Structures are given as C-alpha cells and as structure tokens.
Coordinates of C-alpha atoms in Angstrom, one line a residue:
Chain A
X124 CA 11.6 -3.9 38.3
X125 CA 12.1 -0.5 36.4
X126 CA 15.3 -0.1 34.8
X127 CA 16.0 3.5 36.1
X128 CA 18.0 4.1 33.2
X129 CA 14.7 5.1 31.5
X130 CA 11.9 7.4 32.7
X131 CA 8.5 5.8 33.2
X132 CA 7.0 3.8 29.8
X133 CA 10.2 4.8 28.1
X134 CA 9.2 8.2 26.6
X135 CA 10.1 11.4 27.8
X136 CA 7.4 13.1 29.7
X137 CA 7.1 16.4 26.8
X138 CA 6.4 13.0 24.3
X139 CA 3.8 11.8 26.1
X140 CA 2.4 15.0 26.6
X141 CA 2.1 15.7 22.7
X142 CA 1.0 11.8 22.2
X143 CA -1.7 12.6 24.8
X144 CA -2.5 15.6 22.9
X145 CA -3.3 14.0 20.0
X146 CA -5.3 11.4 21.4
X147 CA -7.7 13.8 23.2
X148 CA -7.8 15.6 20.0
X149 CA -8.6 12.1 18.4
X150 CA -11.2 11.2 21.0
X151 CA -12.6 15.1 20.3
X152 CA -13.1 14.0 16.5
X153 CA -14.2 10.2 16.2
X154 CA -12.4 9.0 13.0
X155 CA -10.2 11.6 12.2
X156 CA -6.7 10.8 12.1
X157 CA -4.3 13.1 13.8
X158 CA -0.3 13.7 12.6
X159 CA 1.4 13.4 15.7
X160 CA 5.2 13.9 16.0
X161 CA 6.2 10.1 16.1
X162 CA 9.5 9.1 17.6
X163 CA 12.0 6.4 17.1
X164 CA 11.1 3.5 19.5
X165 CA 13.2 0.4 20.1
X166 CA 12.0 -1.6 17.4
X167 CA 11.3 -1.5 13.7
X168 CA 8.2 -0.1 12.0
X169 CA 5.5 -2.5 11.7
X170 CA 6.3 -4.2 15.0
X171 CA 4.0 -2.4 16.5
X172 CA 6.0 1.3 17.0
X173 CA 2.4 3.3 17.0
X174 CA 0.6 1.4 19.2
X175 CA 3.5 1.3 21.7
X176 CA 3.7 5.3 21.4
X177 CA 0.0 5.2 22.4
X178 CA 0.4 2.9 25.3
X179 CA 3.3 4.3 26.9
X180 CA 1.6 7.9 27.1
X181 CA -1.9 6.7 28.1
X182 CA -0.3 4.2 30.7
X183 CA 0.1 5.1 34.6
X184 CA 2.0 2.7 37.5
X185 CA -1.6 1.5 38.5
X186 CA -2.6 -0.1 35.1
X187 CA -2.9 -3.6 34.1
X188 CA -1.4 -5.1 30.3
X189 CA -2.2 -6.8 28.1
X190 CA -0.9 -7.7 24.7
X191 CA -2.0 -9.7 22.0
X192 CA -0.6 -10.3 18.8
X193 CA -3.7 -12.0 16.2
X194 CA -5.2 -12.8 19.0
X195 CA -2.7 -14.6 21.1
X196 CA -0.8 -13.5 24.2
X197 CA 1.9 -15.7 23.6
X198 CA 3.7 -15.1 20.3
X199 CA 6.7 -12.9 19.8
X200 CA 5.3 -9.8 18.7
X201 CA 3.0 -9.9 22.2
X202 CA 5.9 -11.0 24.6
X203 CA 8.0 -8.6 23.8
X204 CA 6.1 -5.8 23.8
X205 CA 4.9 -7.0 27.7
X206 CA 8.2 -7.4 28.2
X207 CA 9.5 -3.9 27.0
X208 CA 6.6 -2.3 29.3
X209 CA 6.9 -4.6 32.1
X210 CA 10.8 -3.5 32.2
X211 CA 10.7 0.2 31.4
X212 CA 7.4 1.3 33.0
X213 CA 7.1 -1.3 35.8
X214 CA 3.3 -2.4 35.3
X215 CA 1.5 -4.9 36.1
X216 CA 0.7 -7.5 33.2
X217 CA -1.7 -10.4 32.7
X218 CA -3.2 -12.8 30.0
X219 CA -6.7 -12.3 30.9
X220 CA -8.9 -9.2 29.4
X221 CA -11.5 -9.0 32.3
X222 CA -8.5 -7.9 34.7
X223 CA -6.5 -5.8 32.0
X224 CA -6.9 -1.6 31.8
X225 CA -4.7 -1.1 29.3
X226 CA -5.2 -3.7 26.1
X227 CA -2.4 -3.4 23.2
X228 CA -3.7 -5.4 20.3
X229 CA -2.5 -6.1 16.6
X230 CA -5.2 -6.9 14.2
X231 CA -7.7 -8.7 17.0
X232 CA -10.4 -7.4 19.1
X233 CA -10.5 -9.5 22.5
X234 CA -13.7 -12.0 22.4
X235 CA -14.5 -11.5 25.9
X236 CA -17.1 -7.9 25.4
X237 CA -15.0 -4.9 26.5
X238 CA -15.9 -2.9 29.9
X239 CA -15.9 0.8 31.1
X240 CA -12.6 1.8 31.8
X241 CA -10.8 -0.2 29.6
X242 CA -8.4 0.9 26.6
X243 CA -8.2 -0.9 23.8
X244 CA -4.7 0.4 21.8
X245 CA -4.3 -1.0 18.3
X246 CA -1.2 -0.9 15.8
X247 CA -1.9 0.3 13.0
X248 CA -0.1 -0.3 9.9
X249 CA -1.7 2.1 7.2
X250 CA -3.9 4.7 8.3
X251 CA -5.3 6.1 5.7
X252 CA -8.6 4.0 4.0
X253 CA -8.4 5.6 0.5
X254 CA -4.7 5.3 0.3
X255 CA -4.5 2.4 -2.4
X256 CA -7.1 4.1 -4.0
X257 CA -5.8 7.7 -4.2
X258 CA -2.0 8.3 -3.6
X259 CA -1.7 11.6 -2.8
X260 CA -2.0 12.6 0.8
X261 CA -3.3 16.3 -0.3
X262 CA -6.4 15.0 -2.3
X263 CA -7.2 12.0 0.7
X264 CA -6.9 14.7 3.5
X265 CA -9.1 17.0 0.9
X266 CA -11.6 14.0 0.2
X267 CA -12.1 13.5 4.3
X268 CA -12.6 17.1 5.2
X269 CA -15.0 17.4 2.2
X270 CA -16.8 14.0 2.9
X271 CA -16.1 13.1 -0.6
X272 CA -16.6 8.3 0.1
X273 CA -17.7 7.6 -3.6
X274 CA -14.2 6.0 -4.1
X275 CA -14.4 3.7 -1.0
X276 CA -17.7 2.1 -2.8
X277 CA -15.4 2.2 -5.9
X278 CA -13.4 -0.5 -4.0
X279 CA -16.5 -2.3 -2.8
X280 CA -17.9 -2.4 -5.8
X281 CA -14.3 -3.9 -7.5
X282 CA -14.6 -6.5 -4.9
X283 CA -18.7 -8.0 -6.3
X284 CA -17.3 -7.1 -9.3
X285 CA -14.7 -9.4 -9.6
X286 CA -15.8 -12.2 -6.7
X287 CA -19.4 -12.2 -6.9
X288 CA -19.6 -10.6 -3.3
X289 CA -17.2 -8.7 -1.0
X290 CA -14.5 -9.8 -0.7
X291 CA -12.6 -7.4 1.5
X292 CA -12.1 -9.6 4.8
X293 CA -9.9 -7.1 6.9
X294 CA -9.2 -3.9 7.4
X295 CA -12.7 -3.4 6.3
X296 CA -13.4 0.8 6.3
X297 CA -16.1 1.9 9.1
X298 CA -18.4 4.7 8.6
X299 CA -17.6 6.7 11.9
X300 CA -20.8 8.8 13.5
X301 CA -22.1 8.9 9.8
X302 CA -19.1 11.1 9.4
X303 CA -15.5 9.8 9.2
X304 CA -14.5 6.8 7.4
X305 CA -11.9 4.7 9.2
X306 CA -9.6 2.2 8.7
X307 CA -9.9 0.3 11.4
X308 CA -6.6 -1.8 11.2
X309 CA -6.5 -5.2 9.7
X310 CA -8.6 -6.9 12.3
X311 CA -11.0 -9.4 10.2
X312 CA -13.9 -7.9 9.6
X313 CA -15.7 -10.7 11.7
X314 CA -14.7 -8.3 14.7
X315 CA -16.4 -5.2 13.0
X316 CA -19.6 -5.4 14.8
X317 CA -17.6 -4.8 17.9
X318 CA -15.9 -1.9 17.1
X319 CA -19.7 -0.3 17.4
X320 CA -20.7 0.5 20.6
X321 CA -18.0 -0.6 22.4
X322 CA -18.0 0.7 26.7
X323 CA -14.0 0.8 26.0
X324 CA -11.8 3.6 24.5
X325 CA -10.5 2.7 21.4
X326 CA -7.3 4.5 20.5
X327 CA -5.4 3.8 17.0
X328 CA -1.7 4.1 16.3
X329 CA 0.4 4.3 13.0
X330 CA 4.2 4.8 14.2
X331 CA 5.2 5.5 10.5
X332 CA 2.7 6.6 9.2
X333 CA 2.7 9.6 12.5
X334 CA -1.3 9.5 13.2
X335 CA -3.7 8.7 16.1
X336 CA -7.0 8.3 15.9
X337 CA -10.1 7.1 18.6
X338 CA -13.3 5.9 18.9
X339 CA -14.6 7.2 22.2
X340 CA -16.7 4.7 24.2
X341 CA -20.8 3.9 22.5
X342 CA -19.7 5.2 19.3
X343 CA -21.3 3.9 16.4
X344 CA -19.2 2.4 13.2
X345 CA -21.0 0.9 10.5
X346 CA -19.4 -1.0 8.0
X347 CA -19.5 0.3 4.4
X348 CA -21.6 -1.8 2.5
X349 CA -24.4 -1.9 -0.8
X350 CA -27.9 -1.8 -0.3
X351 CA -27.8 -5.7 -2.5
X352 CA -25.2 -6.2 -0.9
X353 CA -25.1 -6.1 2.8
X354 CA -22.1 -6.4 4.9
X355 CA -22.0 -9.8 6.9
X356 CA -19.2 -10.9 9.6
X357 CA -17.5 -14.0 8.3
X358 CA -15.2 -16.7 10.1
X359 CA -14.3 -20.4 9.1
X360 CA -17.5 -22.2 9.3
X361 CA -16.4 -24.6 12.2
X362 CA -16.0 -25.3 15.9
X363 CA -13.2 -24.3 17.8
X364 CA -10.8 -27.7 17.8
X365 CA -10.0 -27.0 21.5
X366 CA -12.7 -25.6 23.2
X367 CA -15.3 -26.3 21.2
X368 CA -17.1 -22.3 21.2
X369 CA -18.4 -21.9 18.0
X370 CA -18.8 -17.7 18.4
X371 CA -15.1 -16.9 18.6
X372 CA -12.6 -16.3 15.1
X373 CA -10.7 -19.1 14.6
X374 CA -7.2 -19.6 13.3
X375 CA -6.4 -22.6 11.1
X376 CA -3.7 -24.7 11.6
X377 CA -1.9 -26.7 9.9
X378 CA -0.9 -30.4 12.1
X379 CA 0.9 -32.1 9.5
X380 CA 1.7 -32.5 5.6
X381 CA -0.8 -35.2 4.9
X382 CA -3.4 -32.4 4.7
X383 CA -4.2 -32.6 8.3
X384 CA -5.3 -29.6 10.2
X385 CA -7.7 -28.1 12.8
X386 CA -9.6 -25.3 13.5
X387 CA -8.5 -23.5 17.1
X388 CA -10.1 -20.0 18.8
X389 CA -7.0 -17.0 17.9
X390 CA -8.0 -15.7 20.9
X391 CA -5.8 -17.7 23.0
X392 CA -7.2 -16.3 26.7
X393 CA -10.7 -17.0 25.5
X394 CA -10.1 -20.2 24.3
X395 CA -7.8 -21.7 27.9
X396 CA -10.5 -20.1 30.1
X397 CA -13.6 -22.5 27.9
X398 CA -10.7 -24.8 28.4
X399 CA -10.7 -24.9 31.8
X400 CA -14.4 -24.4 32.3
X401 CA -14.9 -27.8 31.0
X402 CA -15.5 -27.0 27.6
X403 CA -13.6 -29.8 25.2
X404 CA -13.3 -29.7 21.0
X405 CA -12.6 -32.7 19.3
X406 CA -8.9 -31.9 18.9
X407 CA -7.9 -31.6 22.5
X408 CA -5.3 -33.8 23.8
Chain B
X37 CA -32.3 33.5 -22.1
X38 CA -29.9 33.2 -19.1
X39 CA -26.3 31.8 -20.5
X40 CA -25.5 28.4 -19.1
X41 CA -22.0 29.9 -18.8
X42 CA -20.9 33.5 -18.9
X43 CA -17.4 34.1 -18.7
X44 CA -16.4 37.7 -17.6
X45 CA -13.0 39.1 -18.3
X46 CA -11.0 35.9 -17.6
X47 CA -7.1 36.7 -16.4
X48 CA -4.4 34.5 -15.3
X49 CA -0.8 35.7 -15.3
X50 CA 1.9 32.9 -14.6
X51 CA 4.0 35.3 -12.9
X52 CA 4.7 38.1 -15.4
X53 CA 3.6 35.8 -18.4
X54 CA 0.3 35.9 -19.4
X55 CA -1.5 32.8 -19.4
X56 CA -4.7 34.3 -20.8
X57 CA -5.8 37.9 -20.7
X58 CA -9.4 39.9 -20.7
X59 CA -11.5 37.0 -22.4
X60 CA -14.9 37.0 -22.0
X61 CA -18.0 35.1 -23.8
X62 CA -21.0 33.6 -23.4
X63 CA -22.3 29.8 -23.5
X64 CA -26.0 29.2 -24.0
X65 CA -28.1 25.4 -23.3
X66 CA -27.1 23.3 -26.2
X67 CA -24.8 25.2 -27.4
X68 CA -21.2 24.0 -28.2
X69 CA -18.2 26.2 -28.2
X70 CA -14.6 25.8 -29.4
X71 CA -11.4 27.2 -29.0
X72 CA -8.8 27.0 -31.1
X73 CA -5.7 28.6 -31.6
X74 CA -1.2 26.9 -31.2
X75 CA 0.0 25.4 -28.6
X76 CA 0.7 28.1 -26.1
X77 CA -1.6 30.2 -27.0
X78 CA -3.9 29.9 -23.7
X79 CA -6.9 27.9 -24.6
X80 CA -5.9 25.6 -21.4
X81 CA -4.9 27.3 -19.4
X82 CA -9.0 29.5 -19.8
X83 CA -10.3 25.9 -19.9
X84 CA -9.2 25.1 -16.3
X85 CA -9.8 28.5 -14.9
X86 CA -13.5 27.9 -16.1
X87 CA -13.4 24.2 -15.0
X88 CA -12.1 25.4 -11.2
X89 CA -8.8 23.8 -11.9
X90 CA -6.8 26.8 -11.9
X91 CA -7.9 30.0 -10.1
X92 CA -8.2 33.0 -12.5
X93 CA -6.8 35.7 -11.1
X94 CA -9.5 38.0 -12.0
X95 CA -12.5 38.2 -14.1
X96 CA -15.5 35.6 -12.8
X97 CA -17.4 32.1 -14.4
X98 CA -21.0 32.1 -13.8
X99 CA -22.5 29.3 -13.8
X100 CA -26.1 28.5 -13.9
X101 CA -26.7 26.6 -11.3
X102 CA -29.6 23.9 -11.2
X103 CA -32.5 24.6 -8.3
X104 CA -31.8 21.3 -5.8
X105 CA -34.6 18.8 -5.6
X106 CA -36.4 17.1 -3.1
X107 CA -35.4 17.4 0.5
X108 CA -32.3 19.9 -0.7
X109 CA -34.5 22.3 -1.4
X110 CA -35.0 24.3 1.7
X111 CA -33.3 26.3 2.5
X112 CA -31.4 27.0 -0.4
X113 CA -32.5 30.0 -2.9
X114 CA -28.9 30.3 -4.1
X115 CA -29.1 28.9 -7.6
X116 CA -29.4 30.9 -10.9
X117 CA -26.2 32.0 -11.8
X118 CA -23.6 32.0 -9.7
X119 CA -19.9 32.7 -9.6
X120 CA -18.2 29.7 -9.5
X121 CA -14.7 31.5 -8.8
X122 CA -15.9 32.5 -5.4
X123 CA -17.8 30.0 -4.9
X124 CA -17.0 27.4 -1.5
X125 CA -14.5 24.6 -2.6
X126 CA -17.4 21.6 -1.7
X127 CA -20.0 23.4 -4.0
X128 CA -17.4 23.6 -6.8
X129 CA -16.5 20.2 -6.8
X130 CA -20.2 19.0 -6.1
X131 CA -20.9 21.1 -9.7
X132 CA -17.7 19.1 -11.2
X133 CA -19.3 15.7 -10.4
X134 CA -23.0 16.3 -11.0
X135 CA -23.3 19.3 -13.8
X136 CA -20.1 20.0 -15.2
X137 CA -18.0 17.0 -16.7
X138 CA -14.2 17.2 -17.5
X139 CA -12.6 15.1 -20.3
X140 CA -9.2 15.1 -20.4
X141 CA -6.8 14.7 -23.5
X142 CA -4.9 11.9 -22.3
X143 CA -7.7 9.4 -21.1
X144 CA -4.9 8.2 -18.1
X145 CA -5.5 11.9 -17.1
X146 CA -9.2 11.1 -16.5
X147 CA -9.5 7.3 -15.8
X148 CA -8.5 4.7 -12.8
X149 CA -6.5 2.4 -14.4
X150 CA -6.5 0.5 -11.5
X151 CA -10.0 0.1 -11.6
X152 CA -12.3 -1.9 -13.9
X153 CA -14.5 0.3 -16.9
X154 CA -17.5 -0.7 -14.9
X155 CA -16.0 1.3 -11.7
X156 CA -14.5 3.9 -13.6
X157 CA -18.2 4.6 -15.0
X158 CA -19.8 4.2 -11.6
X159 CA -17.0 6.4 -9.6
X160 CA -19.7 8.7 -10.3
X161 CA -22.4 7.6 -9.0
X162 CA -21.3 6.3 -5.7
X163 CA -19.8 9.5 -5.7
X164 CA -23.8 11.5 -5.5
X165 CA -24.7 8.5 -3.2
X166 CA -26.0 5.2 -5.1
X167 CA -25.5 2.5 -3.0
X168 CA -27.5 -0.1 -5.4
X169 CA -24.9 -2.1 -6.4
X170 CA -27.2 -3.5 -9.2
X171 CA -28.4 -0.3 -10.2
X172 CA -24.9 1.1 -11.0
X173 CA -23.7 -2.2 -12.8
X174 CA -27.0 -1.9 -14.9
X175 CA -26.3 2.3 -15.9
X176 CA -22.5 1.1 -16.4
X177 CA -23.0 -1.7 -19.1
X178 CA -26.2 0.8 -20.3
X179 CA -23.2 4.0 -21.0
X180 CA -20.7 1.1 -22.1
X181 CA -23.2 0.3 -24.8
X182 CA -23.5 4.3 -25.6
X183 CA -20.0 4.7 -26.1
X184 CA -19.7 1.5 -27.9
X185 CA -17.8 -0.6 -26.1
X186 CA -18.5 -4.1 -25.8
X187 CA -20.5 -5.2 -22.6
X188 CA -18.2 -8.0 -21.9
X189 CA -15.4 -5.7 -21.1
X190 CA -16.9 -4.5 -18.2
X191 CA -14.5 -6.1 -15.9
X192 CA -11.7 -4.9 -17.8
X193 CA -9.1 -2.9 -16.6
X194 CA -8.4 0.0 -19.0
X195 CA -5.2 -1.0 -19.2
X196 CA -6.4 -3.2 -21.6
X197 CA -8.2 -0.9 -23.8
X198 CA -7.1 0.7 -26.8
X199 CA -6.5 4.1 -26.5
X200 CA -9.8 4.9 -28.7
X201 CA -11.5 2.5 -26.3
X202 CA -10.4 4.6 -23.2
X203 CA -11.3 7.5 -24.7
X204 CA -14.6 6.1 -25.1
X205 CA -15.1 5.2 -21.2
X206 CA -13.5 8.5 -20.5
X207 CA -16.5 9.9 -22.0
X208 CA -18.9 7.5 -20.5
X209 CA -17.6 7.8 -16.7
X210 CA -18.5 12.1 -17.2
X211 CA -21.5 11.5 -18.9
X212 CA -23.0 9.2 -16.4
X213 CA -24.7 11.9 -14.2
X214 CA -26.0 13.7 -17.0
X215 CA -23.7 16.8 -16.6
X216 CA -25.1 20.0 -18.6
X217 CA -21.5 21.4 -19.2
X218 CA -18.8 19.4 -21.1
X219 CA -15.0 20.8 -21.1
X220 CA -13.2 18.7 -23.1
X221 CA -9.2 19.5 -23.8
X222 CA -8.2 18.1 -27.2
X223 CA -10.7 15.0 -26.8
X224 CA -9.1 13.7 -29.8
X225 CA -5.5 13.9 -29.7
X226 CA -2.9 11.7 -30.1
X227 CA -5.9 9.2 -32.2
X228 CA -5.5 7.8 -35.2
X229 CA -7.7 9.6 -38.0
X230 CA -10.5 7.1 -38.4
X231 CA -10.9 6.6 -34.8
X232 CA -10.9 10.2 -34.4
X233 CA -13.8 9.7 -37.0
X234 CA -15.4 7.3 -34.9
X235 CA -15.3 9.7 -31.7
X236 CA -16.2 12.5 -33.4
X237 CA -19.5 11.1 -34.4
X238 CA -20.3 9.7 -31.4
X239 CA -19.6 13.3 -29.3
X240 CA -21.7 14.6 -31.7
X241 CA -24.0 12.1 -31.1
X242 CA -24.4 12.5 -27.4
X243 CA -24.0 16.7 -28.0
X244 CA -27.5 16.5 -29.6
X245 CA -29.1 13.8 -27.9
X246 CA -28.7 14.8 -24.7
X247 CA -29.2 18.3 -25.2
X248 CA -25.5 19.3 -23.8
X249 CA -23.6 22.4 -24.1
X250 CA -19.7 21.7 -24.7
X251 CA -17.0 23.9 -24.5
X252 CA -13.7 22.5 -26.7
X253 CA -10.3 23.3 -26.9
X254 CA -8.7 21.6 -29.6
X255 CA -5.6 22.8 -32.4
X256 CA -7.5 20.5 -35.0
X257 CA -9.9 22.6 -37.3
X258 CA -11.7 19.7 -38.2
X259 CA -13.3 19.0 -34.8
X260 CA -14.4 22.3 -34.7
X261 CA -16.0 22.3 -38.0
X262 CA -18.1 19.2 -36.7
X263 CA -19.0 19.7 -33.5
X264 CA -18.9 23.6 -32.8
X265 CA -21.4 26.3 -33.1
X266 CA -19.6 28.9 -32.8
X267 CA -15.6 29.6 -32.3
X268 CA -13.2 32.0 -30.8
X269 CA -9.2 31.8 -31.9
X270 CA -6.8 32.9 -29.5
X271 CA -3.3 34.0 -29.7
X272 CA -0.6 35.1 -27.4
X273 CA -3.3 34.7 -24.7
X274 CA -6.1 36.4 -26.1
X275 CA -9.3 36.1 -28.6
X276 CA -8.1 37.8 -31.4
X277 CA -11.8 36.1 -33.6
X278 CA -15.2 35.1 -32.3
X279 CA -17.6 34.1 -34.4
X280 CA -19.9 31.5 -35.8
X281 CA -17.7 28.5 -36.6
X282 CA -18.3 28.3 -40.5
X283 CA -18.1 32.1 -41.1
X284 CA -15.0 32.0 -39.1
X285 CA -13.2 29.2 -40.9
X286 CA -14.5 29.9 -44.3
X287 CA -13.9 33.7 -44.1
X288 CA -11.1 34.2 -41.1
X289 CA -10.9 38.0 -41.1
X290 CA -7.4 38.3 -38.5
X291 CA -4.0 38.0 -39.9
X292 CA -3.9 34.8 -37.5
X293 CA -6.7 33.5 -38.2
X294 CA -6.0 33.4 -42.0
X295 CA -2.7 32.0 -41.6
X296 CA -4.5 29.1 -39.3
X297 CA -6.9 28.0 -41.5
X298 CA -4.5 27.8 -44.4
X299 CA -1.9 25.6 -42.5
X300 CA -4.4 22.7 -42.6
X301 CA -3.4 20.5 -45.5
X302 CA -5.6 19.4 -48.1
X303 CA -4.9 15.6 -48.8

C-alpha cells in the first residue's frame, strides 16, 4: 500500500522531471554522462542513491521491479530497495526478469537475454573511466569532448605490463558507438558482451557523483582492448554447484574452514528456475 | 626557407604587469634556440604562449604544419604555416602530441608517476592510435635505451628513478613520436653538475641526430653555449639581445647582457 505521506516513487514530480531530462538527454548522446541535480535520498551514497534517482523518475504505477544486488534478489542491498519502492510508489515487484519492466541492478547484468521494453537501471559508483587516471574533472570532461582515449590504453597496457595479460576484470571501459568511452559500472567484465546490442534501455546512475548516462536499445559497446591482446569474457572455470549451467557467472562460496567451498550461479533467479527445471549440480541438497 | 616557427609580436600582460612584451623571431628546421635572461624576466611565460599553454594576448605563432598522410589527406589543404593561436583547440593539442614536444623542468611536471616508464613512453603512442601492444613495448625499451636507461626498469614506476633518470624518460616519452619542435623550460634544473653533463650530451645528441629544432629557456649560460645556435636575452619582459649564441656570450653588447655573462663564476 502507498504511504500517502509521500508522492509517488518518493520524489517530487519537478525531480523527476529534471532526472527524466537528463536521461533523454543521455539516451540522445550514447555514453556521455550527464550532471544532473542529485538529491538526498533515504540512504547513504554507495547504497545505491543514483540508481534509485533513476528508477523512481522512469517508473509509472503499471511497472513491474526488480532488484538485484551481485546478482541476487535476496540480499540486503536488493530487499530494501524493493521494499522502499514497493512502499512509496506502490508497484508491483517480482524475482523473475522475464516478467520485470523496470530492472535496478548493482554490478550484474540479469543472465536471462533482456527484451524490448525493458529498463535495465544500474548504480553506479564512479562515473567517470579516466578518473584514477586523470584527477581533474576539467581535463577528463576536455579529454571526452576532444576524443582524446590514449590514456585508457595507458591503463590497459599497465595491466599486460605488470600481469602478463589484462587484468582489469570489472568495470571494464566500453567504447560506445566508436565514440564515447564508458564506464559501465563494476559489473565483471564476463557480462560485457551484453551490454552490446542489448533490445533493453540501459540507463546509468551515480547519486554522488550527480550523472546519468544510457545506452539506448541495439547499441554497440566494444570493449577496449590491444590488437595482441584481445579482450576475452572471463568467469571461474567451473559448473554451477546448484544447477549445474555452465554459461552463467558464478559466485564462490566459502562452506567451511577446512578449505571447502563451491561454485553457485550469482544470478540467484536464473539459477532456482534451472533448479526447478530439473537441472541438479553436484552440490545440491 | 619557410621558418619552422615564426613568432610575431608575442604580448601577454598579467593584468597591468607585463609578462612579455613585442617579441618576435624566427626558428628554422634544425635549428636550436635559447632564451636566457633572470627569473622573472618572461622567458616562460613566451615559452607557454608558443607552446599553447597560455594564450598571448596578441601577436601570432606560426607553425609549419606537416601535409597529413595517407587517408587524412583529402580534404585538407590547410598545412604550411599556420597560426597556431587561432588555431581550433583539437588541432592544437593534436600538434602538442605528434610535432611539438613539451619538457618540463620538474620531470613530475611532465611524467605519470603512477604509471610505469614503459607507459609513460607509450602515453604517446596510444595516444595517435597504436593498439599493438607489442609494438609499443618494443619502441619503449628501444627510447629507454636512447636515453640510457636500463631496459630492466621498464616496469618501474618513476618514483623510483633518480631525478636524472626521470629527466631522462621525460625526454623519451616526447621524443617518441618524432616531434619536429622541442620546448624545453630549464631541462636541467635542480641536477647535479655532472648529471647535467650527462643530459646535456645526450640532448645534444638527439638535437642532431634526429634533425630537431629546439627552443630552450634556461638561466644557465652553459646550456646555451652547448646546445644553442643562436640566443635572445630578455629582461623586464622583453629581448633586449639576439644574436648568434657565441658572438652574444663572448661579446654581449647590452648593459644586461654584460652584467649576465660576468655573474657566471669561473671555478
């Protein structure tokens, strides 16, 4: 039931307005980041402020949640953000992403492939792709508009450098429409492939850090990569313990402190749906 | 002969001080020039209007810009000289990376120290679009070996260098494109006298192997005597001597310019 102490999703109708704003602005310009005018929400930053900012305005009373934190819909990042939208704006939620419209997601992309009509909202933490690289904001927003990438190689290249290949595993920077170059949160960089593509909206969300930015739905994102060098997906090289699918990213886990642990799917809807199709790992009770 | 550089009636004011007034020269292939004169006296604040980092506020740089190559070609009949003052901010800072190469006094100034030598050398090439990862490793220990620096410490932070050393891989990260136009702000100071030695012979080195012109602004007569052609001593903001560098030094016909070259001591 909605608390009618608060108006629908929790921000004021101008605030969603502006949010909106942005993200049409974002959706205009695949890649860029937009400053928008972020507002205090209910919880501290780097729980998730942006991506809740981005929700709340793109969400209507006829949408579906769903939120997943790594993956899962059942840790405490993920519950209460359903919670906080299924008491303030009234919606519908669920666990499964077929039925969902409206996907909030921190640092996963959903196994099951995306459809029309969907949003996929992410929280981001740090926008910006050059920022350990270059620390002034003036020179990274100069370096964007004048398509000036050497120093993201710079970064690739510590990585061979140093480990023999590349080491980055998250957050790994996309190549937007051959024009942007993203951050596309710290997903693993085993879900980069389907950032590309994609039939959903993808909409970005740094609360702190005040910036929105999109990839409408078919756009292309390459990952950066050298020519010797090319970019590969990577996950633990094992079976899910659980449900046995051996194309999902898997979380390990640690069962006890005699060196015992297991491999399970961190996509926790993915994983009970094999679950109940039949599908059995090794490790399931 | 078309000037590499031709530097017309260079002004900056710092509101009503004058940073440097009226100065005006020209810089031809392979030739190196140097600038000398007290602290104060303007010599940086003319080698960052030329270098783009500060905007004159009259007078114009022209620069002789290299005919693109290849696939760049069409379309493009702009090069020759041009004014790099007016010139659109991606042009200027595609000339700072490709022909024109900036090294700072204080190495930090110029280096990542984040980043290994071997990045720091090949910021610069990523930066005009190699994407051989090999290929850039192989130029980087190539110009780590020009600048004599030990192969091994390609993986090295610069934090570990000396500060002779990261002068060294400064040099090597702006000479890695094979700029045509050096500007180089007191390359040597704050070394010790026989690494300044070492340096100096190696710039000079590289000056005449590569065919380079160099424009150096420097307090230290001795650098000039080695490595210019020709110098100009400013005061106050302005060139009060030009001339070839040995004529200048060992007959200095301003008041200035004699009291300059007799506060060097002789050991």
């Amino acid at each position: 039931m909605t608390d009618q102490a608060y108006n629908f999703a929790y921000l004021d109708e101008q605030t969603k307005r502006m949010i909106r704003r942005a993200i049409l602005k974002g959706v205009a310009i695949p890649g860029y980041q937009v400053p928008f005018a972020s507002r205090e929400m209910p919880m501290p930053y780097g729980w998730g402020t942006g991506g809740v900012q981005v929700s709340a305005a793109v969400l209507t009373p006829d949408d579906t949640l769903k939120v997943i934190d790594q993956g899962a819909d059942d840790t405490t990042n993920a519950v209460s953000i359903r919670s906080f939208f299924e008491r303030t704006a009234g919606v519908a939620t669920t666990t499964a992403t077929r039925d969902a419209t409206v996907i909030q997601t921190r640092h996963r992309i959903p196994e099951e492939p995306l459809t029309e009509g969907q949003i996929l909202v992410y929280q981001v933490p740090i926008p910006e792709p050059l920022r350990f690289l270059e620390p002034r904001e003036s020179e990274t927003r100069k370096m964007h508009s004048l398509e000036e990438y050497g120093l993201m190689h710079v970064k690739l290249y510590e990585d061979i450098s140093r480990h023999g290949h590349i080491a980055t595993s998250y957050a790994y920077p996309v190549k937007v429409e051959g024009r942007y170059v993203m951050d596309p949160s710290p997903i693993p960089k085993f879900d980069n492939p389907k950032l590309s593509g994609t039939p959903a909206i993808q909409l970005f969300g740094a609360g702190r850090e005040q910036r929105i930015y999109a990839l409408p739905p078919y756009t292309q994102a390459v990952s950066l990569d050298f020519d010797d060098h090319p970019f590969t997906p990577s996950k633990a090289d094992h079976p899910c313990g659980l449900c046995a699918a051996t194309d999902s990213y898997l979380d390990e886990v640690i069962t006890d402190d005699q060196g015992g642990r297991m491999f399970v799917c961190s996509d926790t809807d993915y994983c009970t749906a094999r679950q109940a199709a039949g599908h059995k790992g090794k490790d399931a009770a | 002969m078309t000037p590499l550089l031709s530097v017309q009636g260079i002004t900056k004011h710092y509101g009503t001080h004058i940073g440097c007034a009226d100065v005006s020269f020209d810089l031809y292939p392979g030739e190196v020039m140097g600038i000398v004169g007290e602290s104060g006296s303007g010599k940086s604040t003319l080698l960052n209007c030329m270098a783009g980092h500060l905007a004159p506020d009259a007078g114009r740089v022209m620069f002789d810009t290299r005919k693109p190559s290849g696939d760049d070609a069409a379309g493009h009949d702009t090069y020759g000289p041009r004014d790099t003052v007016t010139m659109s901010e991606p042009e200027r800072r595609m000339l700072s990376r490709t022909d024109w190469a900036f090294v700072h006094q204080h190495a930090r100034d110029g280096l990542r120290m984040g980043v290994s030598a071997g990045g720091n050398v090949g910021e610069r090439l990523m930066a005009v679009g190699a994407r051989h990862y090999a290929s850039i490793r192989d130029q980087a220990t190539d110009w780590l070996g020009r600048v004599e620096i030990d192969a091994g410490r390609i993986d090295d932070r610069p934090t570990t260098f000396s500060g002779g050393m990261q002068q060294r891989l400064q040099i090597a990260r702006n000479l890695v494109t094979g700029p045509r136009l050096v500007f180089m702000d007191e390359p040597t100071g704050g070394l010790d006298v026989s690494v300044q030695a070492r340096l100096l012979d190696l710039l000079r080195g590289l000056v005449r192997d590569m065919g380079l012109s160099a424009i150096i602004v420097t307090h230290d007569l001795a650098v000039v005597r080695l490595l210019a052609d020709r110098i100009m001593v400013m005061k106050s903001g302005r060139v009060v001597e030009s001339g070839l560098t040995d004529q200048v030094l060992d007959d200095p016909q301003h008041a200035y310019s004699q009291l300059l070259v007799s506060s060097v001591l002789q050991v």
